[in-house]
PDB file of N, CA and C in Angstrom:
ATOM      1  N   UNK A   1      -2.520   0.014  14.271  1.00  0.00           N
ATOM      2  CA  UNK A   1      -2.915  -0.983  13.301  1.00  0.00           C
ATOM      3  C   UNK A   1      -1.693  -1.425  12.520  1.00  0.00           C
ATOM      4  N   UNK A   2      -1.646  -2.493  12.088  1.00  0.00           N
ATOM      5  CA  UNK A   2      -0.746  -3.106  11.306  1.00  0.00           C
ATOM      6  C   UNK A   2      -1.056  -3.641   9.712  1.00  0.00           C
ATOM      7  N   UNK A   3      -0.503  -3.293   8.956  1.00  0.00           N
ATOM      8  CA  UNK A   3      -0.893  -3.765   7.322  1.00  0.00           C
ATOM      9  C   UNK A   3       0.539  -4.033   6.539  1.00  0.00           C
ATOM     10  N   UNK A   4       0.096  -5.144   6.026  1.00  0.00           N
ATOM     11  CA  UNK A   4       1.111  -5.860   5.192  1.00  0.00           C
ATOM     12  C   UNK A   4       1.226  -4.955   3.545  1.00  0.00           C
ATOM     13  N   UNK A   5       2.656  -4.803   3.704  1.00  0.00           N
ATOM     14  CA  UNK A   5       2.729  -4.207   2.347  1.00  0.00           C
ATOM     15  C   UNK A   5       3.325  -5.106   1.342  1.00  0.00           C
ATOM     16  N   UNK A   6       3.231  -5.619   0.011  1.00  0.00           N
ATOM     17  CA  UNK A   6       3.777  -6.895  -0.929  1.00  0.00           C
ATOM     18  C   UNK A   6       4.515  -5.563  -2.018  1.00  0.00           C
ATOM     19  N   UNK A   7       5.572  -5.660  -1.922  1.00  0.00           N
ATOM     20  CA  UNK A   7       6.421  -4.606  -2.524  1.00  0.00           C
ATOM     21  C   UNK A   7       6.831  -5.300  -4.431  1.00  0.00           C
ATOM     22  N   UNK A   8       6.789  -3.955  -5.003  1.00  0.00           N
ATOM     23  CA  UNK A   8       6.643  -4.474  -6.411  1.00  0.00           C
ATOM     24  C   UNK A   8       7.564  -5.289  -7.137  1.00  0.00           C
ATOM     25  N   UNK A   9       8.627  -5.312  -6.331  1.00  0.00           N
ATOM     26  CA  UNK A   9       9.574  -5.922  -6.909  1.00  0.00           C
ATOM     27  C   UNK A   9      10.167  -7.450  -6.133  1.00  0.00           C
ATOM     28  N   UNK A  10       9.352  -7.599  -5.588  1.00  0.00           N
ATOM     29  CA  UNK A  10       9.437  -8.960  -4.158  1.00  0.00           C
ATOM     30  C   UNK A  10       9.415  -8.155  -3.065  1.00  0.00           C
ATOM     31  N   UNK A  11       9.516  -8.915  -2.274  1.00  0.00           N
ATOM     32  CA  UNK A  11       9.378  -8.917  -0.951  1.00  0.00           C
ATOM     33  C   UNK A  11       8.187  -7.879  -0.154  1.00  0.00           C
ATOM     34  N   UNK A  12       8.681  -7.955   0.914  1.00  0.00           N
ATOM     35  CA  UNK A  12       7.104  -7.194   1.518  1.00  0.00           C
ATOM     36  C   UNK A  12       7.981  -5.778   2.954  1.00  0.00           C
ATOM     37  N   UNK A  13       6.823  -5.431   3.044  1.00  0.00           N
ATOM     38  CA  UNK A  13       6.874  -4.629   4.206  1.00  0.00           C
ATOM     39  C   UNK A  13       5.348  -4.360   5.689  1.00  0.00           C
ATOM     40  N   UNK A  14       6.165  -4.559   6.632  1.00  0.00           N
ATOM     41  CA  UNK A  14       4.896  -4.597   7.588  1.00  0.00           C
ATOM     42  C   UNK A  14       5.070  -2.913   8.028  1.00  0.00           C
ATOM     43  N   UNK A  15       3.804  -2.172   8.023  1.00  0.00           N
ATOM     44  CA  UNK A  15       3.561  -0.771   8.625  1.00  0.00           C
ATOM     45  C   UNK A  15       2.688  -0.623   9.808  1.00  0.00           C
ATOM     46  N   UNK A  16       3.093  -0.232  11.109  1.00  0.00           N
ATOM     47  CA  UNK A  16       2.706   0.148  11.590  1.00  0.00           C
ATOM     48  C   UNK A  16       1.720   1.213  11.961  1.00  0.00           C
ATOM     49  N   UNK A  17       0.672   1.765  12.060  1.00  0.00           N
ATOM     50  CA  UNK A  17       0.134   2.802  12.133  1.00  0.00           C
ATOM     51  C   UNK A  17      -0.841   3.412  13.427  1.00  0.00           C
ATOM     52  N   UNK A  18      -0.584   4.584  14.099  1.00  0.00           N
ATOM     53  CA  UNK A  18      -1.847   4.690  15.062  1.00  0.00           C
ATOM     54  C   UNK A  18      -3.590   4.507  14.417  1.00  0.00           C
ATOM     55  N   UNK A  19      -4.169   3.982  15.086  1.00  0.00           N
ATOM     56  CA  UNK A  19      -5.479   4.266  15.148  1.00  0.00           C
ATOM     57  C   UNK A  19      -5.590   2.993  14.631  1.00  0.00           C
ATOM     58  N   UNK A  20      -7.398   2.652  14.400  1.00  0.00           N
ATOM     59  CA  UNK A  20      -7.826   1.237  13.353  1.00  0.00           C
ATOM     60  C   UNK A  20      -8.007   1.105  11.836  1.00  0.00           C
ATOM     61  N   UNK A  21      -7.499   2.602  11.216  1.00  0.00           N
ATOM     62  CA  UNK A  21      -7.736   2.487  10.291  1.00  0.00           C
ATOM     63  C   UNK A  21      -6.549   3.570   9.329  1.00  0.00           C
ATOM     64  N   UNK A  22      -6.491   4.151   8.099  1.00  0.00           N
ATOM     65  CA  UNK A  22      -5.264   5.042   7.884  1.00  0.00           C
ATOM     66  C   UNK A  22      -5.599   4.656   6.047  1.00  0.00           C
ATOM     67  N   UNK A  23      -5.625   5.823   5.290  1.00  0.00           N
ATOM     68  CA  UNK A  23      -5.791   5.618   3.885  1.00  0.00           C
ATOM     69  C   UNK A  23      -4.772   5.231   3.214  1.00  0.00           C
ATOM     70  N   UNK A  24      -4.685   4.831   2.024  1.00  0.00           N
ATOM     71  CA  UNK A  24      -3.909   3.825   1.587  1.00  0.00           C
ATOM     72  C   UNK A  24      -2.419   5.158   1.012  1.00  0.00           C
ATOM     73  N   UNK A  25      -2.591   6.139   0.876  1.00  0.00           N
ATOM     74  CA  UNK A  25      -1.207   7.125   0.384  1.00  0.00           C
ATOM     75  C   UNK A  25      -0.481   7.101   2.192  1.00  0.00           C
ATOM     76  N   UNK A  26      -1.199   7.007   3.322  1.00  0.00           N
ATOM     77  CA  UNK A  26      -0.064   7.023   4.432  1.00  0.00           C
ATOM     78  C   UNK A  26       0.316   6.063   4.512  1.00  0.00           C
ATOM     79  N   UNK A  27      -0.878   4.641   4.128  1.00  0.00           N
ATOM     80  CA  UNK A  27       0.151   3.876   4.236  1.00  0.00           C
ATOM     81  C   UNK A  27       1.324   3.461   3.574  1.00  0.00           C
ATOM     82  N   UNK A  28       1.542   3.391   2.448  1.00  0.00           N
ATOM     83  CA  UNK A  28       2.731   3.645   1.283  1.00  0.00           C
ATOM     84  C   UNK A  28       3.596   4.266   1.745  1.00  0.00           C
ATOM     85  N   UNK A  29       3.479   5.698   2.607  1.00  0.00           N
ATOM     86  CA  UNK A  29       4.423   6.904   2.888  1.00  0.00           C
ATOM     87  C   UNK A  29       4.964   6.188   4.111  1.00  0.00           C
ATOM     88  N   UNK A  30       4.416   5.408   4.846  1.00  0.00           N
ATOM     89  CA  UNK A  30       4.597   4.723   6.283  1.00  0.00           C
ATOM     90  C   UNK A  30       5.777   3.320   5.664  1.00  0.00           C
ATOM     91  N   UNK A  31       5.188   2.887   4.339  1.00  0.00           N
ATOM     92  CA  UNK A  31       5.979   2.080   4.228  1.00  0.00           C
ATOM     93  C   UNK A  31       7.560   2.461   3.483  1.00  0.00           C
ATOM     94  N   UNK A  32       7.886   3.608   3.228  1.00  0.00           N
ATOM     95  CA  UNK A  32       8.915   3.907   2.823  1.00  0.00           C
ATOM     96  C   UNK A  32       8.732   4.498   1.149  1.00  0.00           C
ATOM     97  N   UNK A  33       8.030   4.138   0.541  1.00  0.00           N
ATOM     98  CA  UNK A  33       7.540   4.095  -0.907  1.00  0.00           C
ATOM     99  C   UNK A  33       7.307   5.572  -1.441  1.00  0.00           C
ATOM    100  N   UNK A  34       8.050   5.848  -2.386  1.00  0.00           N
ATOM    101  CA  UNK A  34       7.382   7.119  -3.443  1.00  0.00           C
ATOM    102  C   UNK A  34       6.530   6.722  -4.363  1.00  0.00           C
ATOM    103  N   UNK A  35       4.876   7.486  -3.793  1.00  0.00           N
ATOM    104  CA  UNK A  35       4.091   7.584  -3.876  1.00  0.00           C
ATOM    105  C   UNK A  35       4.116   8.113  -5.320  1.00  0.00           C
ATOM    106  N   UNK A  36       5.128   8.690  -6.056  1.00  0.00           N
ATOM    107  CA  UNK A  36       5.060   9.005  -7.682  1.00  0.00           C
ATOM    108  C   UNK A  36       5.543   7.744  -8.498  1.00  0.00           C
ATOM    109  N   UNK A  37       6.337   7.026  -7.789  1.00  0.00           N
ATOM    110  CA  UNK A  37       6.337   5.728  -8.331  1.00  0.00           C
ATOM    111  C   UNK A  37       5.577   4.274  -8.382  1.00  0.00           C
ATOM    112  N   UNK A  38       4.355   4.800  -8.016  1.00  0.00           N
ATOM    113  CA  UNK A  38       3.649   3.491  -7.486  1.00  0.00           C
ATOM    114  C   UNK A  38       2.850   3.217  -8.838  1.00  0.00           C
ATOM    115  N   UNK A  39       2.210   2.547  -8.731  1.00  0.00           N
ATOM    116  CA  UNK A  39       1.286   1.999  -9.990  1.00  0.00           C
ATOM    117  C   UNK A  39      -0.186   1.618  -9.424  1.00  0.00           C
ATOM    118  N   UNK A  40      -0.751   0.312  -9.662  1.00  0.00           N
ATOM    119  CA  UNK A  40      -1.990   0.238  -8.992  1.00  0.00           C
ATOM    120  C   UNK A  40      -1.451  -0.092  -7.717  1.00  0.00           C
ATOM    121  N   UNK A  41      -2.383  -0.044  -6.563  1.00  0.00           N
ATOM    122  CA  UNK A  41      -2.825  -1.069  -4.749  1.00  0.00           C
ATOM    123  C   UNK A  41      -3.814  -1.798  -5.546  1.00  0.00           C
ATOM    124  N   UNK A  42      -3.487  -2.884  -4.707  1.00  0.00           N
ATOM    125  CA  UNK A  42      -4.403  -4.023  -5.041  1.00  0.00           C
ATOM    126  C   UNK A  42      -4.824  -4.539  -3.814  1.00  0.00           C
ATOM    127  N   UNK A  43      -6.412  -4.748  -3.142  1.00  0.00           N
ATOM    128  CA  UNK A  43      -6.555  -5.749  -2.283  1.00  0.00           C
ATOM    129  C   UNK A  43      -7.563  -6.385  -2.343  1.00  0.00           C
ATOM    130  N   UNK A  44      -7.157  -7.586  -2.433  1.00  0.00           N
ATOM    131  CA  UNK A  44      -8.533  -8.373  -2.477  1.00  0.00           C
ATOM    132  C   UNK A  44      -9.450  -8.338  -4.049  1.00  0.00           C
ATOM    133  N   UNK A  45      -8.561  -8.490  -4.890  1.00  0.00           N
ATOM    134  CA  UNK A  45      -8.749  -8.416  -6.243  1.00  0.00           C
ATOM    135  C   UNK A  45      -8.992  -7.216  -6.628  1.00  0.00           C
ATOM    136  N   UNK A  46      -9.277  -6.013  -5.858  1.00  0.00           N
ATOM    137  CA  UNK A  46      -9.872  -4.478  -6.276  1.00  0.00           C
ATOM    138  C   UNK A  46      -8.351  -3.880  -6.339  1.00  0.00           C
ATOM    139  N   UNK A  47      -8.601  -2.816  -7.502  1.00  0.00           N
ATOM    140  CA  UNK A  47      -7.856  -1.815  -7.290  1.00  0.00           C
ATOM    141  C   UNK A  47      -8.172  -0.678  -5.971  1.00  0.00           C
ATOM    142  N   UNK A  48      -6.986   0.160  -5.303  1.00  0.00           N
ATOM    143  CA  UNK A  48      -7.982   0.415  -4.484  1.00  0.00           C
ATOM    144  C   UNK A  48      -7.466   2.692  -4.734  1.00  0.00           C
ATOM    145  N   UNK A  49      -7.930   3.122  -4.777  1.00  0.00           N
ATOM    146  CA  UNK A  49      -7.436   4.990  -4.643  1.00  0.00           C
ATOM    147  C   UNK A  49      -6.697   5.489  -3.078  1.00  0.00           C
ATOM    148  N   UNK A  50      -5.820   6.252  -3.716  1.00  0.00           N
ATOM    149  CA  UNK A  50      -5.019   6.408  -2.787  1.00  0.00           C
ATOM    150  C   UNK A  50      -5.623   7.062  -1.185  1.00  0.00           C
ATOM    151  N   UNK A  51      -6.662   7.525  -1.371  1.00  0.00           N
ATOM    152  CA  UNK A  51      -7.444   7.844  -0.569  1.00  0.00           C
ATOM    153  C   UNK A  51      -8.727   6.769   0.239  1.00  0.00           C
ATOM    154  N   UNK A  52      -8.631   5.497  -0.215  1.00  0.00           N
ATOM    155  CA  UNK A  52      -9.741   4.042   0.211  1.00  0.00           C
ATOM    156  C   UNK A  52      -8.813   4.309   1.532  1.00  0.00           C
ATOM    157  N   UNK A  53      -9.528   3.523   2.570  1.00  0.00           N
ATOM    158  CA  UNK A  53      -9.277   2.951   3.973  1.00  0.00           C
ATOM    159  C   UNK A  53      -9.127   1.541   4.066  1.00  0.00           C
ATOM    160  N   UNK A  54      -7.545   1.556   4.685  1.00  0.00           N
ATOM    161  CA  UNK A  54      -7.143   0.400   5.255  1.00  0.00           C
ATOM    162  C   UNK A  54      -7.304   0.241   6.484  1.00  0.00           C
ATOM    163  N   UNK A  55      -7.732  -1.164   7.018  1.00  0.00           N
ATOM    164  CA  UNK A  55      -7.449  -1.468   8.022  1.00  0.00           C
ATOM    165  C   UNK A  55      -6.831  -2.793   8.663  1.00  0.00           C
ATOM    166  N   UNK A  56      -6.783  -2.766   9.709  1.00  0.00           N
ATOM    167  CA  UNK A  56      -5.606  -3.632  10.430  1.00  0.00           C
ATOM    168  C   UNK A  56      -5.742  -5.067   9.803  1.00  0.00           C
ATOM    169  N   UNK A  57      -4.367  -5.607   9.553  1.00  0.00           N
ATOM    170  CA  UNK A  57      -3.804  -6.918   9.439  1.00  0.00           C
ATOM    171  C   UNK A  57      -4.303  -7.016   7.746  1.00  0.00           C
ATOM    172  N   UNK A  58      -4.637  -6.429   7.004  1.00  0.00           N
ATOM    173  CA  UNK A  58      -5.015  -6.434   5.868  1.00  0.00           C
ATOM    174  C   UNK A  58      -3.909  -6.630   5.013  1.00  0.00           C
ATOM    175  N   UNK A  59      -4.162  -6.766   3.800  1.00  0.00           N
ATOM    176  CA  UNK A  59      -2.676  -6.847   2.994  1.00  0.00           C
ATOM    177  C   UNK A  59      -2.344  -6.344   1.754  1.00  0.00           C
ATOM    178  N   UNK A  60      -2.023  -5.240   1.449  1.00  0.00           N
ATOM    179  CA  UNK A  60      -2.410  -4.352   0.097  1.00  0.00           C
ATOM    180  C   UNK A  60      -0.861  -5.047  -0.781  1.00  0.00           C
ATOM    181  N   UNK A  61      -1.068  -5.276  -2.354  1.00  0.00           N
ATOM    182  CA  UNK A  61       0.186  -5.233  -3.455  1.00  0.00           C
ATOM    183  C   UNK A  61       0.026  -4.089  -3.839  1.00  0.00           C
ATOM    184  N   UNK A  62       1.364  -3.527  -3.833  1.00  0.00           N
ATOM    185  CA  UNK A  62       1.931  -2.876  -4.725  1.00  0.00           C
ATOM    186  C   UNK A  62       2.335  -2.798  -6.063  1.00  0.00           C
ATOM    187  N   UNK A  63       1.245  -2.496  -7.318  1.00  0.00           N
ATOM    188  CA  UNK A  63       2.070  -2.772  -8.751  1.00  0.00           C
ATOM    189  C   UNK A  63       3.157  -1.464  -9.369  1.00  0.00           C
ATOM    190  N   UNK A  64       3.955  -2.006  -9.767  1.00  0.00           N
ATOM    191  CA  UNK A  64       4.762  -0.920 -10.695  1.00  0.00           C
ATOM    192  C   UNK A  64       3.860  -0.034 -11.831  1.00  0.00           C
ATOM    193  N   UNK A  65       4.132   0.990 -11.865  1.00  0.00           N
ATOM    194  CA  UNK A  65       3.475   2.133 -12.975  1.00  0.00           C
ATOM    195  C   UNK A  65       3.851   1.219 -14.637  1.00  0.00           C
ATOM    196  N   UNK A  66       2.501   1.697 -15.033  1.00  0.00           N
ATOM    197  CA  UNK A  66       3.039   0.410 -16.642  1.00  0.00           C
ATOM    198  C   UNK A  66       3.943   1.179 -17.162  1.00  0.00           C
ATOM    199  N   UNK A  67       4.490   2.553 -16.984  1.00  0.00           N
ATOM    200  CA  UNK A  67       5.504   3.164 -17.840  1.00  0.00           C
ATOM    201  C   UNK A  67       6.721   3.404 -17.120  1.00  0.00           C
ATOM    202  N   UNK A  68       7.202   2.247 -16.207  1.00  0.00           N
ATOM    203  CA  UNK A  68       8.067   1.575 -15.766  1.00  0.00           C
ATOM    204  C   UNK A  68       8.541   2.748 -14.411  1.00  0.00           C
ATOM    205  N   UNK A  69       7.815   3.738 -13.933  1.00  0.00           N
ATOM    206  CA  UNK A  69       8.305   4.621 -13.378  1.00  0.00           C
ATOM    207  C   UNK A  69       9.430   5.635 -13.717  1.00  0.00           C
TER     208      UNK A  69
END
């Protein structure tokens, strides 16, 4: 599966993953990202827990932690 990552500071990242689906902390870890620095996922107007299911071609943002990391 494939999911678009919108990285907090611009730009983006595409992750690859086996299977059709993969929770949202592998995908972060897939995309390179420390997972202690993250803030909210956002998709589709929801916040989403690091544990929700993504799936393919979807497109999660990344916000910065409000206490700047």
């Amino acid at each position: 599966m494939e999911v678009r990552v919108l990285l907090p500071l611009g730009g983006e990242k595409k992750v690859s993953l086996p299977g059709s689906s993969a929770v949202v902390r592998d995908v972060l870890l897939a995309a390179g990202l420390d997972i202690s620095h993250v803030g909210a996922v956002v998709r589709s107007s929801r916040i989403l827990s690091m544990e929700d299911e993504v799936h393919h071609g979807e497109v999660l943002a990344v916000l910065p932690p409000l206490d700047g990391g």
